XYZ file of N, CA and C in Angstrom:
735
model
N 172.115 -124.994 6.047
C 171.200 -124.113 5.313
C 171.323 -122.676 5.816
N 171.225 -121.724 4.923
C 171.422 -120.328 5.285
C 170.210 -119.710 5.955
N 169.029 -120.294 5.714
C 167.803 -119.742 6.262
C 167.240 -118.594 5.463
N 167.899 -118.219 4.377
C 167.409 -117.133 3.553
C 166.202 -117.576 2.748
N 165.254 -116.664 2.583
C 164.098 -116.953 1.749
C 164.507 -116.921 0.283
N 163.917 -117.813 -0.550
C 164.240 -117.757 -1.973
C 163.803 -116.438 -2.576
N 164.564 -115.974 -3.540
C 164.261 -114.704 -4.190
C 162.940 -114.796 -4.940
N 162.104 -113.801 -4.742
C 160.799 -113.775 -5.398
C 160.969 -113.607 -6.907
N 160.263 -114.412 -7.660
C 160.363 -114.345 -9.105
C 159.783 -113.040 -9.615
N 160.533 -112.366 -10.457
C 160.059 -111.126 -11.070
C 159.107 -111.480 -12.204
N 157.981 -110.795 -12.260
C 157.024 -111.036 -13.329
C 157.603 -110.635 -14.675
N 157.197 -111.348 -15.717
C 157.682 -111.049 -17.064
C 157.150 -109.724 -17.578
N 156.039 -109.251 -17.021
C 155.448 -107.982 -17.456
C 154.698 -107.352 -16.295
N 154.562 -106.032 -16.343
C 153.768 -105.341 -15.331
C 152.393 -104.962 -15.861
N 152.046 -105.464 -17.062
C 150.814 -105.054 -17.741
C 150.096 -106.265 -18.323
N 148.778 -106.224 -18.269
C 147.952 -107.266 -18.884
C 146.866 -106.613 -19.729
N 146.523 -107.255 -20.824
C 145.323 -106.877 -21.557
C 144.198 -107.803 -21.140
N 143.045 -107.218 -20.833
C 141.870 -107.986 -20.428
C 140.816 -107.827 -21.512
N 140.454 -108.942 -22.150
C 139.495 -108.930 -23.251
C 138.064 -108.845 -22.698
N 137.406 -107.704 -22.943
C 136.086 -107.486 -22.349
C 135.091 -106.875 -23.326
N 135.361 -106.983 -24.626
C 134.540 -106.275 -25.607
C 133.463 -107.143 -26.262
N 133.443 -108.433 -25.965
C 132.536 -109.341 -26.673
C 131.070 -109.086 -26.374
N 130.210 -109.668 -27.211
C 128.770 -109.466 -27.101
C 128.114 -110.375 -26.065
N 128.784 -111.429 -25.651
C 128.241 -112.310 -24.614
C 126.979 -113.033 -25.021
N 126.881 -113.437 -26.276
C 125.644 -114.053 -26.772
C 125.284 -115.333 -26.037
N 126.281 -116.143 -25.681
C 125.992 -117.418 -25.005
C 125.470 -117.203 -23.582
N 125.673 -116.029 -23.031
C 125.226 -115.746 -21.672
C 123.840 -115.101 -21.627
N 123.170 -114.976 -22.762
C 121.814 -114.455 -22.763
C 120.895 -115.401 -21.980
N 119.872 -114.875 -21.287
C 119.368 -113.492 -21.293
C 120.085 -112.550 -20.312
N 121.073 -113.051 -19.585
C 121.722 -112.214 -18.569
C 122.443 -111.022 -19.182
N 122.829 -111.146 -20.453
C 123.549 -110.055 -21.105
C 122.645 -109.151 -21.945
N 121.357 -109.283 -21.773
C 120.446 -108.397 -22.507
C 120.592 -106.950 -22.040
N 120.916 -106.764 -20.761
C 120.977 -105.415 -20.200
C 122.322 -105.104 -19.549
N 123.268 -106.012 -19.617
C 124.584 -105.779 -19.030
C 125.627 -106.531 -19.848
N 126.854 -106.018 -19.921
C 127.901 -106.758 -20.622
C 128.295 -107.994 -19.821
N 128.753 -109.017 -20.516
C 129.097 -110.265 -19.838
C 130.102 -110.067 -18.699
N 131.120 -109.197 -18.839
C 132.067 -109.050 -17.730
C 131.433 -108.595 -16.419
N 130.209 -108.054 -16.463
C 129.543 -107.608 -15.236
C 128.554 -108.627 -14.695
N 128.361 -109.752 -15.374
C 127.532 -110.831 -14.843
C 128.169 -111.332 -13.552
N 127.355 -111.508 -12.533
C 127.888 -111.871 -11.214
C 127.911 -113.381 -10.993
N 128.990 -113.838 -10.408
C 129.136 -115.224 -9.954
C 129.556 -115.154 -8.494
N 128.769 -115.767 -7.626
C 128.999 -115.677 -6.179
C 129.060 -114.215 -5.742
N 128.198 -113.375 -6.316
C 128.085 -111.990 -5.918
C 129.146 -111.062 -6.472
N 129.999 -111.557 -7.362
C 131.138 -110.771 -7.839
C 131.122 -110.732 -9.362
N 131.267 -109.549 -9.982
C 131.311 -109.476 -11.445
C 132.456 -110.313 -12.001
N 132.197 -110.962 -13.120
C 133.202 -111.840 -13.713
C 134.541 -111.145 -13.903
N 134.529 -109.917 -14.403
C 135.800 -109.260 -14.698
C 136.630 -109.018 -13.443
N 135.966 -108.903 -12.292
C 136.709 -108.651 -11.063
C 137.526 -109.865 -10.624
N 137.126 -111.051 -11.027
C 137.961 -112.220 -10.737
C 139.317 -112.071 -11.421
N 139.298 -111.692 -12.698
C 140.555 -111.503 -13.426
C 141.355 -110.333 -12.869
N 140.692 -109.205 -12.650
C 141.399 -108.018 -12.175
C 141.950 -108.215 -10.764
N 141.211 -108.909 -9.918
C 141.710 -109.176 -8.562
C 142.941 -110.072 -8.597
N 142.938 -111.087 -9.458
C 144.123 -111.937 -9.600
C 145.327 -111.108 -10.048
N 145.104 -110.206 -10.986
C 146.202 -109.357 -11.457
C 146.752 -108.497 -10.320
N 145.862 -107.873 -9.567
C 146.298 -107.018 -8.472
C 147.057 -107.813 -7.417
N 146.550 -108.995 -7.085
C 147.198 -109.813 -6.059
C 148.570 -110.292 -6.517
N 148.735 -110.509 -7.822
C 150.024 -110.974 -8.344
C 151.027 -109.834 -8.486
N 150.560 -108.596 -8.384
C 151.459 -107.466 -8.538
C 151.546 -106.933 -9.956
N 150.612 -107.317 -10.824
C 150.552 -106.740 -12.172
C 149.923 -105.357 -12.041
N 150.675 -104.328 -12.355
C 150.295 -102.961 -11.994
C 149.230 -102.355 -12.895
N 149.212 -102.755 -14.194
C 148.354 -102.089 -15.164
C 147.531 -103.106 -15.930
N 146.302 -102.700 -16.267
C 145.449 -103.526 -17.119
C 144.856 -102.652 -18.213
N 144.971 -103.123 -19.444
C 144.342 -102.472 -20.590
C 143.096 -103.285 -20.921
N 141.932 -102.673 -20.802
C 140.653 -103.366 -20.964
C 139.960 -102.837 -22.211
N 139.646 -103.720 -23.165
C 138.920 -103.244 -24.343
C 137.415 -103.325 -24.095
N 136.674 -102.383 -24.666
C 135.233 -102.283 -24.428
C 134.517 -102.073 -25.760
N 133.295 -102.625 -25.831
C 132.445 -102.416 -27.010
C 130.978 -102.456 -26.604
N 130.484 -103.640 -26.247
C 129.067 -103.830 -25.932
C 128.747 -103.220 -24.566
N 127.750 -102.315 -24.532
C 127.355 -101.632 -23.295
C 128.589 -101.096 -22.566
N 129.413 -100.415 -23.342
C 130.725 -99.985 -22.853
C 130.628 -98.995 -21.697
N 129.597 -98.141 -21.682
C 129.492 -97.151 -20.615
C 129.367 -97.818 -19.251
N 128.558 -98.879 -19.172
C 128.381 -99.577 -17.899
C 129.682 -100.208 -17.440
N 130.423 -100.799 -18.370
C 131.682 -101.436 -18.001
C 132.708 -100.390 -17.573
N 132.797 -99.281 -18.303
C 133.742 -98.232 -17.926
C 133.419 -97.663 -16.542
N 132.136 -97.494 -16.238
C 131.754 -96.975 -14.927
C 132.194 -97.921 -13.817
N 132.071 -99.203 -14.063
C 132.520 -100.188 -13.069
C 134.034 -100.142 -12.907
N 134.748 -100.083 -14.000
C 136.209 -100.064 -13.939
C 136.721 -98.829 -13.207
N 136.011 -97.721 -13.334
C 136.447 -96.470 -12.707
C 136.420 -96.558 -11.186
N 135.704 -97.525 -10.648
C 135.607 -97.661 -9.196
C 136.756 -98.466 -8.605
N 137.581 -99.070 -9.451
C 138.663 -99.912 -8.952
C 139.907 -99.089 -8.655
N 140.610 -99.499 -7.604
C 141.874 -98.844 -7.251
C 143.068 -99.534 -7.896
N 142.982 -100.850 -8.066
C 144.104 -101.609 -8.631
C 143.556 -102.818 -9.379
N 144.225 -103.177 -10.479
C 145.334 -102.474 -11.117
C 144.866 -101.171 -11.771
N 145.822 -100.327 -12.156
C 145.483 -99.109 -12.894
C 144.913 -99.492 -14.253
N 143.788 -98.889 -14.620
C 143.060 -99.293 -15.823
C 143.243 -98.283 -16.944
N 143.552 -98.790 -18.138
C 143.491 -98.020 -19.376
C 142.442 -98.676 -20.261
N 141.536 -97.891 -20.807
C 140.473 -98.430 -21.662
C 140.887 -98.330 -23.120
N 140.735 -99.440 -23.845
C 140.912 -99.461 -25.294
C 139.509 -99.486 -25.913
N 139.124 -98.398 -26.527
C 137.742 -98.182 -26.935
C 137.468 -98.792 -28.311
N 136.585 -99.789 -28.346
C 136.174 -100.415 -29.602
C 134.691 -100.176 -29.875
N 134.151 -99.084 -29.347
C 132.734 -98.807 -29.574
C 132.400 -98.759 -31.064
N 133.271 -98.195 -31.866
C 132.984 -98.014 -33.291
C 132.989 -99.327 -34.051
N 133.835 -100.269 -33.628
C 133.947 -101.535 -34.345
C 134.517 -102.587 -33.415
N 133.784 -103.677 -33.252
C 134.269 -104.801 -32.453
C 135.356 -105.523 -33.246
N 136.551 -105.611 -32.686
C 137.719 -106.049 -33.446
C 138.109 -107.508 -33.201
N 137.336 -108.243 -32.399
C 137.673 -109.611 -32.021
C 139.003 -109.633 -31.256
N 139.472 -110.816 -30.928
C 140.616 -110.914 -30.021
C 141.920 -110.431 -30.659
N 142.162 -110.842 -31.902
C 143.401 -110.425 -32.560
C 143.426 -108.941 -32.871
N 142.360 -108.448 -33.465
C 142.281 -107.032 -33.778
C 142.290 -106.165 -32.527
N 141.687 -106.680 -31.451
C 141.682 -105.941 -30.197
C 143.077 -105.767 -29.628
N 143.891 -106.819 -29.707
C 145.269 -106.709 -29.232
C 146.060 -105.706 -30.058
N 145.869 -105.742 -31.361
C 146.609 -104.828 -32.237
C 146.238 -103.378 -31.936
N 144.955 -103.091 -31.736
C 144.526 -101.721 -31.426
C 145.127 -101.243 -30.104
N 145.229 -102.156 -29.135
C 145.732 -101.792 -27.804
C 147.252 -101.772 -27.727
N 147.932 -102.190 -28.788
C 149.382 -102.381 -28.744
C 150.156 -101.151 -28.251
N 149.760 -99.913 -28.593
C 150.518 -98.759 -28.079
C 150.551 -98.680 -26.549
N 149.618 -99.347 -25.879
C 149.558 -99.316 -24.415
C 150.227 -100.546 -23.778
N 150.739 -101.455 -24.605
C 151.200 -102.741 -24.101
C 152.706 -102.878 -24.233
N 153.412 -103.189 -23.145
C 154.856 -103.427 -23.229
C 155.129 -104.779 -23.869
N 156.378 -105.074 -24.087
C 156.793 -106.343 -24.682
C 157.637 -107.116 -23.667
N 157.106 -108.254 -23.167
C 155.834 -108.897 -23.464
C 154.720 -108.360 -22.560
N 153.499 -108.902 -22.740
C 152.378 -108.550 -21.882
C 151.522 -109.791 -21.642
N 150.855 -109.811 -20.508
C 149.873 -110.856 -20.247
C 148.581 -110.511 -20.985
N 147.837 -111.517 -21.369
C 146.536 -111.306 -21.990
C 145.579 -112.338 -21.419
N 144.390 -111.897 -21.025
C 143.430 -112.829 -20.445
C 142.010 -112.384 -20.739
N 141.118 -113.352 -20.705
C 139.714 -113.080 -20.941
C 139.073 -112.514 -19.681
N 138.037 -111.724 -19.857
C 137.381 -111.092 -18.719
C 136.390 -112.011 -18.024
N 136.140 -113.191 -18.582
C 135.204 -114.124 -17.943
C 135.935 -115.312 -17.320
N 137.216 -115.129 -17.009
C 138.003 -116.205 -16.423
C 137.778 -116.310 -14.919
N 137.536 -117.514 -14.455
C 137.573 -117.810 -13.026
C 138.510 -118.987 -12.847
N 139.487 -118.820 -11.999
C 140.416 -119.920 -11.756
C 140.926 -119.860 -10.329
N 141.429 -120.969 -9.868
C 142.090 -121.062 -8.570
C 143.547 -121.388 -8.831
N 144.433 -120.656 -8.203
C 145.857 -120.897 -8.389
C 146.311 -122.113 -7.605
N 147.415 -122.683 -8.075
C 148.075 -123.752 -7.351
C 149.080 -123.156 -6.378
N 150.248 -123.784 -6.218
C 151.263 -123.255 -5.296
C 151.714 -121.845 -5.633
N 151.699 -121.474 -6.913
C 152.045 -120.118 -7.339
C 150.943 -119.588 -8.235
N 150.849 -118.261 -8.294
C 149.813 -117.686 -9.141
C 150.150 -117.893 -10.617
N 149.120 -117.822 -11.437
C 149.255 -118.122 -12.867
C 150.285 -117.235 -13.554
N 150.395 -115.985 -13.124
C 151.293 -115.052 -13.805
C 152.758 -115.336 -13.468
N 153.018 -115.852 -12.282
C 154.372 -116.283 -11.966
C 154.701 -117.603 -12.643
N 153.722 -118.473 -12.797
C 153.954 -119.702 -13.556
C 154.398 -119.369 -14.976
N 153.668 -118.469 -15.614
C 154.012 -118.093 -16.984
C 155.362 -117.381 -17.044
N 155.606 -116.501 -16.104
C 156.868 -115.747 -16.090
C 158.066 -116.669 -15.936
N 157.941 -117.672 -15.082
C 159.043 -118.590 -14.827
C 159.379 -119.419 -16.058
N 158.352 -119.718 -16.868
C 158.552 -120.575 -18.042
C 158.854 -119.790 -19.316
N 158.797 -118.471 -19.244
C 158.931 -117.625 -20.437
C 160.356 -117.640 -20.974
N 160.472 -117.953 -22.270
C 161.768 -117.936 -22.950
C 161.601 -117.064 -24.204
N 161.878 -115.775 -24.096
C 161.533 -114.845 -25.172
C 162.228 -115.116 -26.489
N 163.399 -115.730 -26.469
C 164.094 -115.999 -27.723
C 163.469 -117.163 -28.492
N 162.653 -117.963 -27.807
C 162.040 -119.128 -28.441
C 160.537 -118.980 -28.651
N 159.897 -118.117 -27.871
C 158.440 -118.087 -27.804
C 157.859 -116.790 -28.358
N 156.803 -116.920 -29.151
C 155.989 -115.758 -29.507
C 154.829 -115.608 -28.531
N 154.351 -116.726 -27.996
C 153.308 -116.692 -26.972
C 153.399 -117.968 -26.150
N 153.024 -117.844 -24.885
C 152.980 -118.981 -23.970
C 151.575 -119.038 -23.397
N 150.856 -120.107 -23.712
C 149.456 -120.253 -23.336
C 149.334 -121.091 -22.071
N 148.499 -120.649 -21.138
C 148.224 -121.424 -19.934
C 147.109 -122.409 -20.241
N 147.372 -123.683 -19.999
C 146.455 -124.758 -20.347
C 146.055 -125.540 -19.105
N 144.932 -126.237 -19.195
C 144.520 -127.173 -18.146
C 144.110 -128.488 -18.789
N 144.208 -129.560 -18.014
C 143.704 -130.856 -18.451
C 142.187 -130.880 -18.296
N 141.560 -131.877 -18.872
C 140.101 -132.004 -18.740
C 139.693 -132.123 -17.272
N 140.498 -132.791 -16.475
C 140.189 -132.967 -15.049
C 140.171 -131.643 -14.312
N 140.989 -130.697 -14.743
C 141.072 -129.386 -14.096
C 140.021 -128.404 -14.608
N 139.347 -128.740 -15.704
C 138.460 -127.802 -16.401
C 137.012 -128.067 -16.014
N 136.523 -127.335 -15.045
C 135.173 -127.536 -14.540
C 134.152 -126.870 -15.458
N 133.017 -127.514 -15.634
C 131.920 -127.091 -16.518
C 132.265 -127.251 -17.994
N 133.420 -127.804 -18.306
C 133.853 -127.913 -19.695
C 133.397 -129.245 -20.286
N 132.760 -129.202 -21.450
C 132.256 -130.419 -22.078
C 132.760 -130.571 -23.509
N 133.817 -129.841 -23.882
C 134.325 -129.887 -25.243
C 135.349 -130.977 -25.463
N 135.980 -130.940 -26.619
C 136.933 -131.974 -27.030
C 138.380 -131.579 -26.798
N 138.604 -130.430 -26.142
C 139.962 -129.964 -25.921
C 140.451 -129.122 -27.083
N 141.580 -128.463 -26.875
C 142.115 -127.537 -27.869
C 143.464 -127.955 -28.431
N 144.371 -128.415 -27.562
C 145.765 -128.563 -27.966
C 146.405 -129.851 -27.435
N 147.468 -130.229 -28.150
C 148.426 -131.227 -27.677
C 149.710 -130.488 -27.306
N 150.481 -131.070 -26.398
C 151.765 -130.507 -26.009
C 152.875 -131.499 -26.322
N 153.932 -131.001 -26.971
C 155.114 -131.815 -27.191
C 155.982 -131.843 -25.948
N 157.047 -132.645 -25.951
C 157.899 -132.791 -24.762
C 158.580 -131.493 -24.332
N 158.778 -130.556 -25.246
C 159.391 -129.273 -24.882
C 158.358 -128.178 -24.634
N 157.063 -128.533 -24.725
C 156.012 -127.554 -24.527
C 155.458 -126.940 -25.791
N 155.968 -127.345 -26.956
C 155.414 -126.841 -28.214
C 153.969 -127.301 -28.375
N 153.147 -126.405 -28.877
C 151.725 -126.672 -29.047
C 151.415 -127.158 -30.452
N 150.490 -128.113 -30.528
C 149.885 -128.484 -31.808
C 148.369 -128.556 -31.599
N 147.629 -128.357 -32.666
C 146.175 -128.280 -32.555
C 145.528 -129.669 -32.485
N 144.341 -129.670 -31.923
C 143.518 -130.881 -31.928
C 143.177 -131.262 -33.353
N 143.253 -132.531 -33.642
C 142.896 -133.014 -34.971
C 141.381 -133.147 -35.089
N 140.812 -132.897 -36.261
C 139.359 -133.002 -36.431
C 138.845 -134.374 -36.014
N 137.773 -134.381 -35.238
C 137.164 -135.625 -34.812
C 137.889 -136.331 -33.675
N 138.932 -135.718 -33.135
C 139.710 -136.336 -32.066
C 139.577 -135.539 -30.777
N 140.063 -136.122 -29.697
C 140.112 -135.451 -28.402
C 141.531 -134.952 -28.162
N 141.651 -133.719 -27.702
C 142.958 -133.177 -27.316
C 143.009 -133.095 -25.789
N 144.159 -133.360 -25.193
C 144.221 -133.464 -23.728
C 144.186 -132.142 -22.978
N 144.403 -131.008 -23.671
C 144.525 -129.745 -22.953
C 143.584 -128.677 -23.506
N 143.090 -127.851 -22.584
C 142.149 -126.778 -22.893
C 142.817 -125.440 -22.599
N 142.634 -124.483 -23.464
C 143.167 -123.134 -23.271
C 142.344 -122.405 -22.219
N 142.999 -121.824 -21.235
C 142.316 -121.154 -20.139
C 141.879 -119.731 -20.470
N 142.350 -119.183 -21.574
C 142.104 -117.773 -21.861
C 143.173 -116.860 -21.305
N 144.272 -117.445 -20.800
C 145.374 -116.670 -20.207
C 146.646 -116.987 -20.981
N 147.378 -115.953 -21.375
C 148.623 -116.165 -22.109
C 149.595 -115.027 -21.841
N 150.841 -115.281 -22.169
C 151.899 -114.272 -22.150
C 152.342 -114.084 -23.591
N 152.348 -112.850 -24.063
C 152.446 -112.565 -25.496
C 153.614 -111.633 -25.789
N 154.390 -111.986 -26.811
C 155.438 -111.118 -27.330
C 154.873 -110.242 -28.445
N 155.412 -109.039 -28.585
C 155.019 -108.199 -29.721
C 155.290 -108.892 -31.047
N 156.259 -109.788 -31.055
C 156.589 -110.493 -32.301
C 155.389 -111.280 -32.827
N 154.548 -111.791 -31.924
C 153.369 -112.535 -32.349
C 152.455 -111.671 -33.201
N 152.428 -110.357 -32.920
C 151.459 -109.461 -33.550
C 151.983 -108.783 -34.812
N 153.150 -109.164 -35.258
C 153.744 -108.488 -36.420
C 152.914 -108.764 -37.678
N 152.991 -107.811 -38.628
C 152.326 -107.941 -39.935
C 150.846 -108.307 -39.777
N 150.180 -107.632 -38.878
C 148.786 -107.962 -38.578
C 147.856 -107.514 -39.699
N 146.821 -108.299 -39.974
C 145.804 -107.832 -40.925
C 145.026 -106.673 -40.329
N 144.288 -105.961 -41.156
C 143.486 -104.851 -40.683
C 142.121 -105.337 -40.216
N 141.504 -104.534 -39.360
C 140.137 -104.810 -38.949
C 140.017 -105.913 -37.919
N 138.865 -106.575 -37.934
C 138.526 -107.585 -36.936
C 139.036 -108.959 -37.367
N 139.691 -109.652 -36.447
C 140.130 -111.025 -36.711
C 140.490 -111.694 -35.394
N 140.563 -113.001 -35.432
C 140.820 -113.803 -34.241
C 142.315 -113.940 -33.969
N 142.652 -114.126 -32.701
C 144.031 -114.430 -32.320
C 144.528 -115.701 -32.988
N 143.614 -116.562 -33.405
C 144.007 -117.807 -34.076
C 144.866 -117.543 -35.313
N 144.694 -116.395 -35.954
C 145.535 -116.037 -37.107
C 146.998 -115.990 -36.679
N 147.263 -115.347 -35.559
C 148.633 -115.264 -35.030
C 149.120 -116.629 -34.539
N 148.251 -117.323 -33.816
C 148.646 -118.624 -33.259
C 149.033 -119.603 -34.351
N 148.267 -119.630 -35.449
C 148.557 -120.597 -36.501
C 149.942 -120.356 -37.093
N 150.285 -119.094 -37.317
C 151.625 -118.791 -37.825
C 152.692 -119.217 -36.818
N 152.445 -118.949 -35.536
C 153.420 -119.322 -34.508
C 153.573 -120.836 -34.400
N 152.492 -121.582 -34.585
C 152.590 -123.044 -34.593
C 153.472 -123.493 -35.748
N 153.239 -122.925 -36.917
C 154.021 -123.307 -38.093
C 155.494 -122.952 -37.933
N 155.780 -121.892 -37.188
C 157.165 -121.476 -36.954
C 157.754 -122.104 -35.688
N 156.971 -122.961 -35.031
C 157.379 -123.629 -33.785
C 157.750 -122.610 -32.709
N 156.854 -121.633 -32.539
C 157.072 -120.604 -31.534
C 155.845 -120.401 -30.636
N 154.883 -121.319 -30.703
C 153.737 -121.269 -29.797
C 153.886 -122.390 -28.775
N 153.938 -122.005 -27.498
C 154.190 -122.959 -26.422
C 153.026 -122.966 -25.437
N 152.947 -124.037 -24.691
C 151.927 -124.160 -23.665
C 152.526 -124.539 -22.330
N 151.819 -124.199 -21.272
C 152.214 -124.523 -19.907
C 150.985 -125.008 -19.169
N 151.097 -126.116 -18.446
C 149.963 -126.681 -17.721
C 149.830 -125.981 -16.371
N 148.675 -125.420 -16.125
C 148.380 -124.718 -14.877
C 148.357 -125.711 -13.714
N 148.785 -125.252 -12.543
C 148.836 -126.136 -11.375
C 147.578 -126.050 -10.516
N 146.620 -125.222 -10.917
C 145.396 -125.083 -10.136
C 144.167 -125.573 -10.886
N 143.025 -124.953 -10.610
C 141.743 -125.324 -11.209
C 141.229 -124.171 -12.065
N 140.372 -124.511 -13.030
C 139.826 -123.510 -13.948
C 138.358 -123.811 -14.195
N 137.567 -122.756 -14.368
C 136.120 -122.891 -14.521
C 135.668 -122.206 -15.803
N 134.989 -122.938 -16.655
C 134.378 -122.315 -17.830
C 133.022 -121.763 -17.416
N 132.832 -120.462 -17.641
C 131.563 -119.816 -17.307
C 131.041 -119.175 -18.593
N 130.607 -120.024 -19.505
C 130.222 -119.547 -20.822
C 128.749 -119.285 -20.998
N 127.910 -119.834 -20.099
C 126.471 -119.670 -20.223
C 125.856 -119.650 -18.831
N 124.577 -119.252 -18.716
C 123.970 -119.141 -17.387
C 123.990 -120.440 -16.588
N 123.919 -121.580 -17.280
C 123.905 -122.851 -16.586
C 125.188 -123.179 -15.861
N 126.285 -122.491 -16.197
C 127.569 -122.760 -15.543
C 127.735 -121.987 -14.244
N 126.850 -121.042 -13.977
C 127.044 -120.181 -12.810
C 126.864 -120.940 -11.500
N 125.751 -121.658 -11.348
C 125.481 -122.351 -10.080
C 126.551 -123.382 -9.745
N 126.966 -124.264 -10.690
C 128.026 -125.199 -10.331
C 129.344 -124.526 -9.980
N 129.648 -123.410 -10.640
C 130.867 -122.680 -10.305
C 130.781 -122.101 -8.900
N 129.631 -121.545 -8.564
C 129.458 -121.011 -7.211
C 129.583 -122.110 -6.167
N 129.073 -123.299 -6.485
C 129.198 -124.422 -5.541
C 130.646 -124.805 -5.331
N 131.419 -124.850 -6.422
C 132.849 -125.153 -6.318
C 133.577 -124.104 -5.489
N 133.291 -122.834 -5.767
C 133.982 -121.759 -5.068
C 133.655 -121.753 -3.575
N 132.444 -122.156 -3.230
C 132.060 -122.182 -1.811
C 132.832 -123.234 -1.034
N 133.366 -124.237 -1.762
C 134.136 -125.299 -1.099
C 135.639 -125.033 -1.138
N 136.046 -124.050 -1.917
C 137.483 -123.788 -2.088
C 138.104 -123.147 -0.843
């Protein structure tokens, strides 16, 4: 053996979009006076979990969209040293996830990471962004979604989102059935996914459905743990888990 360390995997992108413009209705009453990304879990604002993961992974830039109580969120973001923050302003109109990506596109390289601002997760042997980068095949994929099994999804009580084929192709859960994998809110996205976008507000599901039909939407199973923090009742159990991590 040569004793040389393996070459560090280069990230697929140096930029991530962080979705932070939502109204946070499920987190009421905590969001009556603050945006959901600033709700604290274990003393730390939700958005800082995502931004800290990005900084630790070496993702240099984050484009953060804002709408609800945007001034408070912008003031918080201004205090961070890393990653470098660019704000995509949706004060005039909340554009949902798909429309938000399209508005931010001038600030986003091809490809870019995209993640929700209320994500809390624990990495496995490698961080989530290197997992996605290692599996990225740009000639085949319009987007690569990070997924977890029900066992990995803490506080989650839903029926799942997707099935995975043997090559990683995604298909949707059938009505009335259980799907084995849940979307973590983290993905790696090609500009090709966003082509011919409709105007105004719309969901990323519009893009995903086309990519499924074209067999260009793929999934990757995360090697760590993931926590759904969708309502106030999820905070205490998440804090208990994190205290043991």
